[in-house]
XYZ file of C-alpha atoms in Angstrom:
201
model
C 0.000 0.000 0.000
C 1.189 3.505 -0.796
C 1.667 6.126 1.902
C -1.716 7.029 3.355
C -2.681 10.628 2.658
C -5.589 12.426 4.291
C -7.620 14.996 2.369
C -9.391 17.489 4.619
C -13.086 17.789 3.755
C -14.199 20.015 6.608
C -13.219 23.235 8.355
C -11.286 23.668 11.588
C -14.432 23.141 13.680
C -15.342 19.906 11.986
C -12.386 17.698 11.119
C -13.307 15.343 8.315
C -10.825 13.489 6.169
C -10.873 11.023 3.321
C -8.078 8.596 2.640
C -6.736 8.753 -0.891
C -3.980 7.210 -2.993
C -4.948 3.659 -2.096
C -3.855 1.109 -4.654
C -6.532 -0.114 -7.055
C -6.183 -3.581 -5.584
C -6.244 -3.697 -1.804
C -4.901 -6.946 -0.382
C -5.513 -8.502 3.028
C -2.170 -7.283 4.337
C -3.029 -3.750 3.162
C -6.190 -3.822 5.264
C -4.186 -4.846 8.327
C -1.659 -2.073 7.680
C -4.357 0.576 7.262
C -6.382 -0.417 10.331
C -3.192 -0.694 12.360
C -2.271 2.878 11.457
C -5.655 4.440 12.121
C -5.953 2.517 15.401
C -3.087 4.621 16.759
C -4.727 7.961 15.850
C -6.663 6.730 17.918
C -9.952 5.699 16.339
C -12.710 5.014 18.864
C -15.085 3.081 16.615
C -15.963 2.259 13.007
C -19.263 2.541 11.161
C -19.918 0.373 8.111
C -22.522 1.086 5.454
C -23.498 -2.466 4.507
C -25.498 -1.495 1.449
C -27.108 -4.668 0.121
C -24.752 -7.126 1.832
C -26.047 -9.144 4.777
C -24.487 -8.781 8.209
C -23.403 -12.418 8.345
C -21.592 -11.956 5.015
C -19.797 -8.869 6.292
C -18.721 -10.708 9.442
C -16.830 -13.171 7.229
C -14.813 -10.449 5.481
C -11.180 -9.785 6.280
C -12.032 -6.172 7.126
C -14.460 -7.256 9.861
C -11.935 -9.690 11.302
C -9.125 -7.111 11.319
C -11.298 -4.472 13.011
C -12.184 -6.996 15.699
C -8.543 -8.054 16.097
C -7.579 -4.424 16.690
C -10.499 -4.122 19.138
C -12.158 -1.316 17.206
C -15.910 -1.415 17.943
C -17.980 -1.921 14.793
C -21.417 -0.443 14.153
C -23.085 -1.541 10.938
C -25.806 0.319 9.077
C -28.458 -1.513 7.094
C -31.438 -0.116 5.261
C -34.721 -1.626 6.463
C -35.600 -4.774 4.504
C -38.756 -3.268 3.039
C -36.769 -0.250 1.811
C -34.062 -2.403 0.232
C -36.657 -4.611 -1.414
C -38.705 -1.689 -2.697
C -35.805 0.207 -4.251
C -33.990 -2.893 -5.487
C -37.155 -3.894 -7.333
C -37.561 -0.443 -8.884
C -33.919 -0.206 -9.901
C -33.967 -3.701 -11.394
C -37.118 -2.944 -13.393
C -35.716 0.288 -14.827
C -32.330 -1.304 -15.520
C -33.982 -4.159 -17.430
C -35.976 -1.707 -19.552
C -32.844 0.305 -20.241
C -30.846 -2.786 -21.228
C -33.615 -4.061 -23.492
C -33.978 -0.729 -25.293
C -30.222 -0.326 -25.602
C -29.859 -3.793 -27.128
C -32.623 -3.050 -29.632
C -31.078 0.308 -30.541
C -27.615 -1.170 -31.055
C -29.034 -3.797 -33.404
C -30.559 -1.184 -35.723
C -28.825 -0.590 -39.029
C -30.419 2.809 -39.602
C -29.940 4.925 -36.506
C -31.379 8.000 -38.222
C -34.861 6.565 -38.612
C -37.808 7.918 -36.561
C -37.925 4.615 -34.659
C -34.233 4.908 -33.767
C -34.715 8.472 -32.533
C -37.622 7.353 -30.369
C -35.526 4.532 -28.916
C -32.676 6.947 -28.240
C -35.067 9.265 -26.394
C -36.398 6.393 -24.263
C -32.860 5.189 -23.485
C -31.922 8.668 -22.266
C -35.145 8.850 -20.262
C -34.563 5.558 -18.426
C -30.888 6.365 -17.923
C -31.837 9.648 -16.232
C -34.563 7.939 -14.190
C -32.096 5.300 -12.998
C -29.539 7.944 -12.048
C -32.109 10.005 -10.151
C -33.408 6.976 -8.262
C -29.884 5.914 -7.263
C -29.072 9.474 -6.206
C -32.222 9.671 -4.089
C -31.468 6.323 -2.470
C -27.877 7.296 -1.669
C -28.297 10.983 -0.849
C -31.574 10.852 1.065
C -32.526 7.387 2.300
C -29.073 5.897 2.901
C -27.463 8.997 4.412
C -30.381 9.476 6.807
C -29.910 5.920 8.141
C -26.154 6.435 8.488
C -26.481 9.746 10.345
C -29.109 8.317 12.701
C -26.794 5.394 13.532
C -23.828 7.695 14.180
C -25.929 9.937 16.423
C -27.120 6.929 18.410
C -23.522 5.728 18.891
C -22.182 9.072 20.122
C -25.213 9.836 22.266
C -24.229 10.929 25.791
C -20.587 11.330 24.704
C -18.613 14.492 24.055
C -18.335 14.346 20.271
C -15.322 16.702 20.298
C -13.222 13.983 21.908
C -14.197 11.255 19.452
C -12.569 10.063 16.261
C -14.212 7.427 14.129
C -13.838 5.907 10.684
C -16.722 5.402 8.290
C -16.589 2.887 5.444
C -19.168 3.835 2.843
C -19.922 4.985 -0.680
C -17.905 7.999 -1.706
C -20.961 9.762 -3.145
C -22.572 9.842 0.324
C -19.684 11.442 2.240
C -20.496 15.112 1.623
C -24.165 14.712 2.560
C -23.263 12.781 5.738
C -20.803 15.507 6.687
C -23.439 18.188 6.023
C -26.101 16.490 8.151
C -23.722 15.819 11.052
C -22.545 19.406 11.007
C -26.167 20.570 11.178
C -26.534 18.380 14.294
C -23.496 20.097 15.857
C -21.365 16.935 15.791
C -17.696 17.874 16.203
C -16.032 14.477 16.019
C -13.026 13.770 13.825
C -14.232 11.586 10.973
C -12.195 9.546 8.517
C -14.126 8.496 5.427
C -12.912 5.460 3.503
C -14.421 4.288 0.234
C -15.733 0.826 1.067
C -15.487 -0.545 -2.477
C -11.725 -0.756 -1.953
C -12.281 -3.252 0.849
C -15.704 -4.788 0.298
C -16.022 -5.458 -3.405
C -19.420 -7.126 -3.107
C -21.067 -4.222 -1.305
């Protein structure tokens, strides 16, 4: 693993960092090296956005085992089952429509025909709909669950004296930071893109 660099995402009253310059492929020994380093900051606990993975699957990952070995308390965040099912179904339906239309469009010989233009319009429409649905899920539903979990963990503690690491999707970090700041949370937070460590999430 390359030298770990921290990018500041917040101001002096709200210390938030993201770790960058991680190698594209993160090996088991890299995970141990990273957790070993942040343990000595020190980090008081870790929050994990599980996404669509099940808790028992996460518990079998090397990341989970290393966090436990370093005695860093783990708090996982899961969307309610009905929410996951509802949005997964919607996303799958839209994705299937998009794929079907895209396949049909690519098979056309004349892409300047009225039918081709109509297909192109529908492809753009479903692509935008899929993007908006994913954005809503990540920026509204998922971040709300994450912030609520963090607030429950730090309840009755002085947040100024806490440092924790959050493994999650990079496109949720800014919104999480914004919501925590609005709640007057002053903990030091280290964001780490979970896809580097949990490829199935």
